[in-house]
Every structure is written in structure tokens, then in C-alpha cells.
Amino acid sequence: CYYDRIQIEKIYKSRTFLIFTLIFGFYFIAEHGILNWWKMYCSQEAGLSAKDSAMYHSLFFGGMTVGRLVFSPLVSKLGEKKSILYFGGAGAVFYIVGIVCKDKALALVSVAGLFLSIIYPTLVLLLRHYFKPNVIAGATGAVISAATLFDIGFNAVFGKIVDTVGFGRGIMIFPVSMAGFYLLYVLYIKSAKKKEVNTKEG
């Protein structure tokens, strides 16, 4: 209806939509970068065997699976905001150090998967605190769709980046993206901390 269209247009123009699109977008690049490129990086740049490269790749996503099962009760207890703050911070540290230190600390990236496991589903739940109930479904879809385009665009050019500067330098986009996700999250949560429910976007 006309009213719903107006509400969706307000979402697209809001600061909250832009910030969360960037938060999701940076996180997607960091997580999906491991999904799409980590095994290749481990074999081509770090010099690992195909077996070991696959192992590190599997450990990251295995950690994500286990983490969602193990940490879900703790996430429920802490709430969305604190859970992303604590788990995202720990995961970001392991992730960034593991990639920046290269072959000396590849295992840390696998450990990061355990802590990052709760980030995406918890971010989705977090949106309900910043958009009104009558537009939350549309807002969630809009944020995720926009962030996915952000991610797709990155993957379309990353191969060219690697060809230009090499895997060793190109891979540094991943820790930068993880840092971008976490810093934007912390800054936005702090700036929005004093907002009441009746000031939600939408």
C-alpha cells in the first residue's frame, strides 16, 4: 500500500539504514572472503598442501557451526548488543592477527570462526531495536539486500586486485573489512545508546 511504500522510502533515506548496510557489508566481505578465497590463499601464498589448506578452511566454518550451538544460550543471556560487542571483538582480534601475521598464525583465523559464529544471526536480531515493528521485515530485507550487493561487488573485483598487487597484499582487505565492521558497530551503538524506543527509524 501507499503507506508502506512511504515507510520503506524513509528507511532507504535513513542514517540507520546506511550504517547497518555498511556494518553488514564489511562483515560479509570478511566472512565470505574466507569462504571464497581462504583455501586458495593458504595454498598459493602460504605454501600449504591442498590437504592442509582445506583443513584450515574447514576449521573456520566448523568453528562457526559449533559456536552457534554452544554460544546461543550465552547470547540469549547477554542480549544482542553486548554479544556482538564481546564476541565480535574477540573474533575480530583473532581474525586480524591471524591474517596480518600470515603463515605464522593461520590457526588464529580458524579460532576466529568460533567467536564470529554468532555475529550474522545476532546482527539480524539487532535490527529490531532500531526500526519500528511495522517496518522491521522490510528494513531487514533492505539492509541485507544492499549489503549483499556490496559483497558481490567486492568479489567481482577481488580477483583483479590479486592479479595486480598479489595475494599477500590483496588479502589485507579482509582484516581491514573486519576492523571496519567492528569499529562502525561500536561507534554506532555508542551514538545510539541514549535513544528511546519511540525514536526508532521507520
PDB file of C-alpha atoms in Angstrom:
ATOM      1  CA  CYS A   1       0.000   0.000   0.000  1.00  0.00           C
ATOM      2  CA  TYR A   2       0.948   3.673  -0.291  1.00  0.00           C
ATOM      3  CA  TYR A   3       1.688   3.976   3.440  1.00  0.00           C
ATOM      4  CA  ASP A   4       4.071   1.005   3.364  1.00  0.00           C
ATOM      5  CA  ARG A   5       5.867   2.407   0.319  1.00  0.00           C
ATOM      6  CA  ILE A   6       6.393   5.698   2.118  1.00  0.00           C
ATOM      7  CA  GLN A   7       7.785   3.871   5.146  1.00  0.00           C
ATOM      8  CA  ILE A   8      10.224   1.866   3.006  1.00  0.00           C
ATOM      9  CA  GLU A   9      11.380   5.050   1.280  1.00  0.00           C
ATOM     10  CA  LYS A  10      12.072   6.572   4.697  1.00  0.00           C
ATOM     11  CA  ILE A  11      14.144   3.515   5.598  1.00  0.00           C
ATOM     12  CA  TYR A  12      16.327   3.856   2.495  1.00  0.00           C
ATOM     13  CA  LYS A  13      16.972   7.522   3.282  1.00  0.00           C
ATOM     14  CA  SER A  14      17.766   6.992   6.959  1.00  0.00           C
ATOM     15  CA  ARG A  15      21.189   7.136   8.557  1.00  0.00           C
ATOM     16  CA  THR A  16      20.436   3.858  10.345  1.00  0.00           C
ATOM     17  CA  PHE A  17      19.927   2.057   7.035  1.00  0.00           C
ATOM     18  CA  LEU A  18      23.228   3.358   5.679  1.00  0.00           C
ATOM     19  CA  ILE A  19      25.218   2.465   8.794  1.00  0.00           C
ATOM     20  CA  PHE A  20      23.796  -1.035   9.080  1.00  0.00           C
ATOM     21  CA  THR A  21      24.324  -1.649   5.375  1.00  0.00           C
ATOM     22  CA  LEU A  22      27.997  -0.807   5.882  1.00  0.00           C
ATOM     23  CA  ILE A  23      28.216  -2.922   9.039  1.00  0.00           C
ATOM     24  CA  PHE A  24      26.682  -5.936   7.296  1.00  0.00           C
ATOM     25  CA  GLY A  25      28.639  -5.229   4.104  1.00  0.00           C
ATOM     26  CA  PHE A  26      32.036  -5.128   5.810  1.00  0.00           C
ATOM     27  CA  TYR A  27      31.184  -8.259   7.773  1.00  0.00           C
ATOM     28  CA  PHE A  28      30.043 -10.098   4.642  1.00  0.00           C
ATOM     29  CA  ILE A  29      33.330  -9.293   2.898  1.00  0.00           C
ATOM     30  CA  ALA A  30      35.324 -10.579   5.875  1.00  0.00           C
ATOM     31  CA  GLU A  31      33.344 -13.803   6.360  1.00  0.00           C
ATOM     32  CA  HIS A  32      32.688 -14.607   2.699  1.00  0.00           C
ATOM     33  CA  GLY A  33      36.286 -13.743   1.874  1.00  0.00           C
ATOM     34  CA  ILE A  34      37.300 -16.770   3.928  1.00  0.00           C
ATOM     35  CA  LEU A  35      34.605 -18.856   2.243  1.00  0.00           C
ATOM     36  CA  ASN A  36      35.655 -17.914  -1.286  1.00  0.00           C
ATOM     37  CA  TRP A  37      39.374 -17.227  -1.095  1.00  0.00           C
ATOM     38  CA  TRP A  38      40.974 -18.649   2.066  1.00  0.00           C
ATOM     39  CA  LYS A  39      41.766 -22.111   0.727  1.00  0.00           C
ATOM     40  CA  MET A  40      43.366 -20.614  -2.375  1.00  0.00           C
ATOM     41  CA  TYR A  41      45.355 -18.167  -0.254  1.00  0.00           C
ATOM     42  CA  CYS A  42      46.646 -20.915   2.023  1.00  0.00           C
ATOM     43  CA  SER A  43      47.860 -22.999  -0.895  1.00  0.00           C
ATOM     44  CA  GLN A  44      49.132 -20.307  -3.266  1.00  0.00           C
ATOM     45  CA  GLU A  45      50.529 -17.702  -0.864  1.00  0.00           C
ATOM     46  CA  ALA A  46      51.206 -19.585   2.388  1.00  0.00           C
ATOM     47  CA  GLY A  47      52.514 -22.637   0.543  1.00  0.00           C
ATOM     48  CA  LEU A  48      50.378 -25.216   2.338  1.00  0.00           C
ATOM     49  CA  SER A  49      49.387 -28.501   0.800  1.00  0.00           C
ATOM     50  CA  ALA A  50      45.891 -28.890  -0.621  1.00  0.00           C
ATOM     51  CA  LYS A  51      45.009 -31.054   2.378  1.00  0.00           C
ATOM     52  CA  ASP A  52      46.203 -28.511   4.959  1.00  0.00           C
ATOM     53  CA  SER A  53      44.585 -25.623   3.075  1.00  0.00           C
ATOM     54  CA  ALA A  54      41.255 -27.446   3.101  1.00  0.00           C
ATOM     55  CA  MET A  55      41.732 -28.202   6.804  1.00  0.00           C
ATOM     56  CA  TYR A  56      42.153 -24.532   7.784  1.00  0.00           C
ATOM     57  CA  HIS A  57      39.185 -23.603   5.629  1.00  0.00           C
ATOM     58  CA  SER A  58      37.035 -26.311   7.208  1.00  0.00           C
ATOM     59  CA  LEU A  59      38.134 -25.436  10.747  1.00  0.00           C
ATOM     60  CA  PHE A  60      36.918 -21.859  10.323  1.00  0.00           C
ATOM     61  CA  PHE A  61      33.433 -22.883   9.252  1.00  0.00           C
ATOM     62  CA  GLY A  62      33.379 -25.841  11.602  1.00  0.00           C
ATOM     63  CA  GLY A  63      34.039 -23.365  14.392  1.00  0.00           C
ATOM     64  CA  MET A  64      31.128 -21.261  13.192  1.00  0.00           C
ATOM     65  CA  THR A  65      28.805 -24.260  13.321  1.00  0.00           C
ATOM     66  CA  VAL A  66      29.936 -25.307  16.790  1.00  0.00           C
ATOM     67  CA  GLY A  67      29.898 -21.726  18.069  1.00  0.00           C
ATOM     68  CA  ARG A  68      26.264 -21.180  17.144  1.00  0.00           C
ATOM     69  CA  LEU A  69      25.282 -24.285  19.077  1.00  0.00           C
ATOM     70  CA  VAL A  70      27.465 -23.639  22.117  1.00  0.00           C
ATOM     71  CA  PHE A  71      27.115 -19.883  22.490  1.00  0.00           C
ATOM     72  CA  SER A  72      23.402 -19.424  21.761  1.00  0.00           C
ATOM     73  CA  PRO A  73      22.398 -19.638  25.469  1.00  0.00           C
ATOM     74  CA  LEU A  74      25.026 -17.037  26.346  1.00  0.00           C
ATOM     75  CA  VAL A  75      23.847 -14.762  23.549  1.00  0.00           C
ATOM     76  CA  SER A  76      20.300 -15.006  24.894  1.00  0.00           C
ATOM     77  CA  LYS A  77      21.577 -14.022  28.332  1.00  0.00           C
ATOM     78  CA  LEU A  78      23.792 -11.140  27.211  1.00  0.00           C
ATOM     79  CA  GLY A  79      21.452  -9.730  24.586  1.00  0.00           C
ATOM     80  CA  GLU A  80      22.247  -8.781  21.011  1.00  0.00           C
ATOM     81  CA  LYS A  81      24.239  -5.602  21.626  1.00  0.00           C
ATOM     82  CA  LYS A  82      26.657  -6.994  24.211  1.00  0.00           C
ATOM     83  CA  SER A  83      27.020 -10.306  22.391  1.00  0.00           C
ATOM     84  CA  ILE A  84      28.170  -8.615  19.183  1.00  0.00           C
ATOM     85  CA  LEU A  85      30.413  -6.299  21.194  1.00  0.00           C
ATOM     86  CA  TYR A  86      32.166  -9.131  23.074  1.00  0.00           C
ATOM     87  CA  PHE A  87      32.163 -11.934  20.529  1.00  0.00           C
ATOM     88  CA  GLY A  88      32.754  -9.572  17.621  1.00  0.00           C
ATOM     89  CA  GLY A  89      35.708  -8.014  19.436  1.00  0.00           C
ATOM     90  CA  ALA A  90      37.314 -11.372  20.228  1.00  0.00           C
ATOM     91  CA  GLY A  91      36.640 -12.721  16.756  1.00  0.00           C
ATOM     92  CA  ALA A  92      37.994  -9.582  15.098  1.00  0.00           C
ATOM     93  CA  VAL A  93      41.254  -9.760  17.077  1.00  0.00           C
ATOM     94  CA  PHE A  94      41.885 -13.428  16.191  1.00  0.00           C
ATOM     95  CA  TYR A  95      40.862 -12.831  12.578  1.00  0.00           C
ATOM     96  CA  ILE A  96      43.003  -9.728  12.046  1.00  0.00           C
ATOM     97  CA  VAL A  97      46.097 -11.071  13.807  1.00  0.00           C
ATOM     98  CA  GLY A  98      45.767 -14.412  12.023  1.00  0.00           C
ATOM     99  CA  ILE A  99      45.776 -12.798   8.588  1.00  0.00           C
ATOM    100  CA  VAL A 100      48.233  -9.961   9.232  1.00  0.00           C
ATOM    101  CA  CYS A 101      50.812 -12.377  10.693  1.00  0.00           C
ATOM    102  CA  LYS A 102      50.283 -14.644   7.669  1.00  0.00           C
ATOM    103  CA  ASP A 103      51.652 -18.206   7.779  1.00  0.00           C
ATOM    104  CA  LYS A 104      52.844 -17.777  11.375  1.00  0.00           C
ATOM    105  CA  ALA A 105      49.325 -17.519  12.750  1.00  0.00           C
ATOM    106  CA  LEU A 106      46.902 -19.073  10.267  1.00  0.00           C
ATOM    107  CA  ALA A 107      45.349 -21.173  13.025  1.00  0.00           C
ATOM    108  CA  LEU A 108      44.076 -17.989  14.690  1.00  0.00           C
ATOM    109  CA  VAL A 109      41.746 -17.402  11.758  1.00  0.00           C
ATOM    110  CA  SER A 110      40.186 -20.790  12.478  1.00  0.00           C
ATOM    111  CA  VAL A 111      39.735 -19.794  16.125  1.00  0.00           C
ATOM    112  CA  ALA A 112      38.085 -16.578  14.962  1.00  0.00           C
ATOM    113  CA  GLY A 113      35.336 -18.631  13.334  1.00  0.00           C
ATOM    114  CA  LEU A 114      34.223 -19.854  16.748  1.00  0.00           C
ATOM    115  CA  PHE A 115      33.630 -16.313  18.036  1.00  0.00           C
ATOM    116  CA  LEU A 116      32.284 -14.887  14.790  1.00  0.00           C
ATOM    117  CA  SER A 117      29.703 -17.664  14.577  1.00  0.00           C
ATOM    118  CA  ILE A 118      27.010 -15.642  16.325  1.00  0.00           C
ATOM    119  CA  ILE A 119      27.577 -12.344  14.511  1.00  0.00           C
ATOM    120  CA  TYR A 120      25.331 -12.596  11.453  1.00  0.00           C
ATOM    121  CA  PRO A 121      22.194 -14.030  13.098  1.00  0.00           C
ATOM    122  CA  THR A 122      22.607 -11.685  16.043  1.00  0.00           C
ATOM    123  CA  LEU A 123      23.005  -8.658  13.776  1.00  0.00           C
ATOM    124  CA  VAL A 124      19.733  -9.599  12.113  1.00  0.00           C
ATOM    125  CA  LEU A 125      18.025  -9.748  15.503  1.00  0.00           C
ATOM    126  CA  LEU A 126      19.619  -6.448  16.495  1.00  0.00           C
ATOM    127  CA  LEU A 127      17.794  -4.554  13.759  1.00  0.00           C
ATOM    128  CA  ARG A 128      14.526  -4.795  15.700  1.00  0.00           C
ATOM    129  CA  HIS A 129      15.973  -2.321  18.226  1.00  0.00           C
ATOM    130  CA  TYR A 130      16.436   0.349  15.542  1.00  0.00           C
ATOM    131  CA  PHE A 131      13.388   0.013  13.285  1.00  0.00           C
ATOM    132  CA  LYS A 132       9.719   0.125  14.191  1.00  0.00           C
ATOM    133  CA  PRO A 133       7.812  -3.201  14.313  1.00  0.00           C
ATOM    134  CA  ASN A 134       5.607  -2.299  11.341  1.00  0.00           C
ATOM    135  CA  VAL A 135       8.629  -1.966   9.020  1.00  0.00           C
ATOM    136  CA  ILE A 136      11.152  -4.372  10.540  1.00  0.00           C
ATOM    137  CA  ALA A 137      10.637  -7.083   7.900  1.00  0.00           C
ATOM    138  CA  GLY A 138      11.100  -4.624   5.047  1.00  0.00           C
ATOM    139  CA  ALA A 139      14.032  -2.930   6.778  1.00  0.00           C
ATOM    140  CA  THR A 140      15.796  -6.244   7.403  1.00  0.00           C
ATOM    141  CA  GLY A 141      15.363  -7.308   3.796  1.00  0.00           C
ATOM    142  CA  ALA A 142      16.544  -3.935   2.531  1.00  0.00           C
ATOM    143  CA  VAL A 143      19.687  -3.911   4.686  1.00  0.00           C
ATOM    144  CA  ILE A 144      20.667  -7.483   3.842  1.00  0.00           C
ATOM    145  CA  SER A 145      19.981  -6.995   0.121  1.00  0.00           C
ATOM    146  CA  ALA A 146      22.038  -3.801  -0.049  1.00  0.00           C
ATOM    147  CA  ALA A 147      24.888  -5.367   1.933  1.00  0.00           C
ATOM    148  CA  THR A 148      24.839  -8.433  -0.315  1.00  0.00           C
ATOM    149  CA  LEU A 149      25.301  -6.215  -3.371  1.00  0.00           C
ATOM    150  CA  PHE A 150      28.228  -4.648  -1.538  1.00  0.00           C
ATOM    151  CA  ASP A 151      29.680  -8.143  -1.067  1.00  0.00           C
ATOM    152  CA  ILE A 152      29.028  -9.260  -4.650  1.00  0.00           C
ATOM    153  CA  GLY A 153      30.711  -6.147  -5.993  1.00  0.00           C
ATOM    154  CA  PHE A 154      33.787  -6.840  -3.903  1.00  0.00           C
ATOM    155  CA  ASN A 155      34.086 -10.450  -5.043  1.00  0.00           C
ATOM    156  CA  ALA A 156      33.762  -9.323  -8.652  1.00  0.00           C
ATOM    157  CA  VAL A 157      36.907  -7.183  -8.376  1.00  0.00           C
ATOM    158  CA  PHE A 158      38.979  -9.079  -5.802  1.00  0.00           C
ATOM    159  CA  GLY A 159      40.479 -11.397  -8.419  1.00  0.00           C
ATOM    160  CA  LYS A 160      41.725  -8.378 -10.362  1.00  0.00           C
ATOM    161  CA  ILE A 161      43.144  -6.900  -7.152  1.00  0.00           C
ATOM    162  CA  VAL A 162      45.086 -10.107  -6.525  1.00  0.00           C
ATOM    163  CA  ASP A 163      46.375 -10.109 -10.107  1.00  0.00           C
ATOM    164  CA  THR A 164      47.538  -6.512  -9.660  1.00  0.00           C
ATOM    165  CA  VAL A 165      49.120  -6.473  -6.185  1.00  0.00           C
ATOM    166  CA  GLY A 166      49.446 -10.180  -5.359  1.00  0.00           C
ATOM    167  CA  PHE A 167      47.618 -12.379  -2.855  1.00  0.00           C
ATOM    168  CA  GLY A 168      49.800 -11.308   0.059  1.00  0.00           C
ATOM    169  CA  ARG A 169      48.738  -7.686  -0.237  1.00  0.00           C
ATOM    170  CA  GLY A 170      45.258  -8.252  -1.597  1.00  0.00           C
ATOM    171  CA  ILE A 171      44.262 -10.437   1.350  1.00  0.00           C
ATOM    172  CA  MET A 172      44.763  -7.452   3.662  1.00  0.00           C
ATOM    173  CA  ILE A 173      41.385  -6.174   2.502  1.00  0.00           C
ATOM    174  CA  PHE A 174      39.841  -8.872   4.711  1.00  0.00           C
ATOM    175  CA  PRO A 175      41.238  -7.672   8.072  1.00  0.00           C
ATOM    176  CA  VAL A 176      40.507  -4.077   7.053  1.00  0.00           C
ATOM    177  CA  SER A 177      36.897  -5.086   6.403  1.00  0.00           C
ATOM    178  CA  MET A 178      36.668  -6.898   9.732  1.00  0.00           C
ATOM    179  CA  ALA A 179      38.043  -3.842  11.518  1.00  0.00           C
ATOM    180  CA  GLY A 180      35.572  -1.656   9.600  1.00  0.00           C
ATOM    181  CA  PHE A 181      32.665  -3.843  10.671  1.00  0.00           C
ATOM    182  CA  TYR A 182      33.612  -3.770  14.344  1.00  0.00           C
ATOM    183  CA  LEU A 183      34.568  -0.105  14.599  1.00  0.00           C
ATOM    184  CA  LEU A 184      31.402   1.036  12.815  1.00  0.00           C
ATOM    185  CA  TYR A 185      29.326  -1.173  15.095  1.00  0.00           C
ATOM    186  CA  VAL A 186      30.942   0.194  18.269  1.00  0.00           C
ATOM    187  CA  LEU A 187      30.656   3.809  17.140  1.00  0.00           C
ATOM    188  CA  TYR A 188      27.028   3.473  16.082  1.00  0.00           C
ATOM    189  CA  ILE A 189      25.943   1.620  19.211  1.00  0.00           C
ATOM    190  CA  LYS A 190      27.552   4.299  21.365  1.00  0.00           C
ATOM    191  CA  SER A 191      25.940   7.131  19.401  1.00  0.00           C
ATOM    192  CA  ALA A 192      22.507   5.474  19.560  1.00  0.00           C
ATOM    193  CA  LYS A 193      22.752   4.353  23.174  1.00  0.00           C
ATOM    194  CA  LYS A 194      20.534   7.067  24.599  1.00  0.00           C
ATOM    195  CA  LYS A 195      17.790   6.776  22.012  1.00  0.00           C
ATOM    196  CA  GLU A 196      14.402   5.640  23.273  1.00  0.00           C
ATOM    197  CA  VAL A 197      12.162   3.119  21.526  1.00  0.00           C
ATOM    198  CA  ASN A 198       9.869   5.866  20.220  1.00  0.00           C
ATOM    199  CA  THR A 199      12.754   7.397  18.234  1.00  0.00           C
ATOM    200  CA  LYS A 200      13.322   4.293  16.110  1.00  0.00           C
ATOM    201  CA  GLU A 201      13.662   4.738  12.374  1.00  0.00           C
ATOM    202  CA  GLY A 202      10.810   3.912  10.074  1.00  0.00           C
TER     203      GLY A 202
END
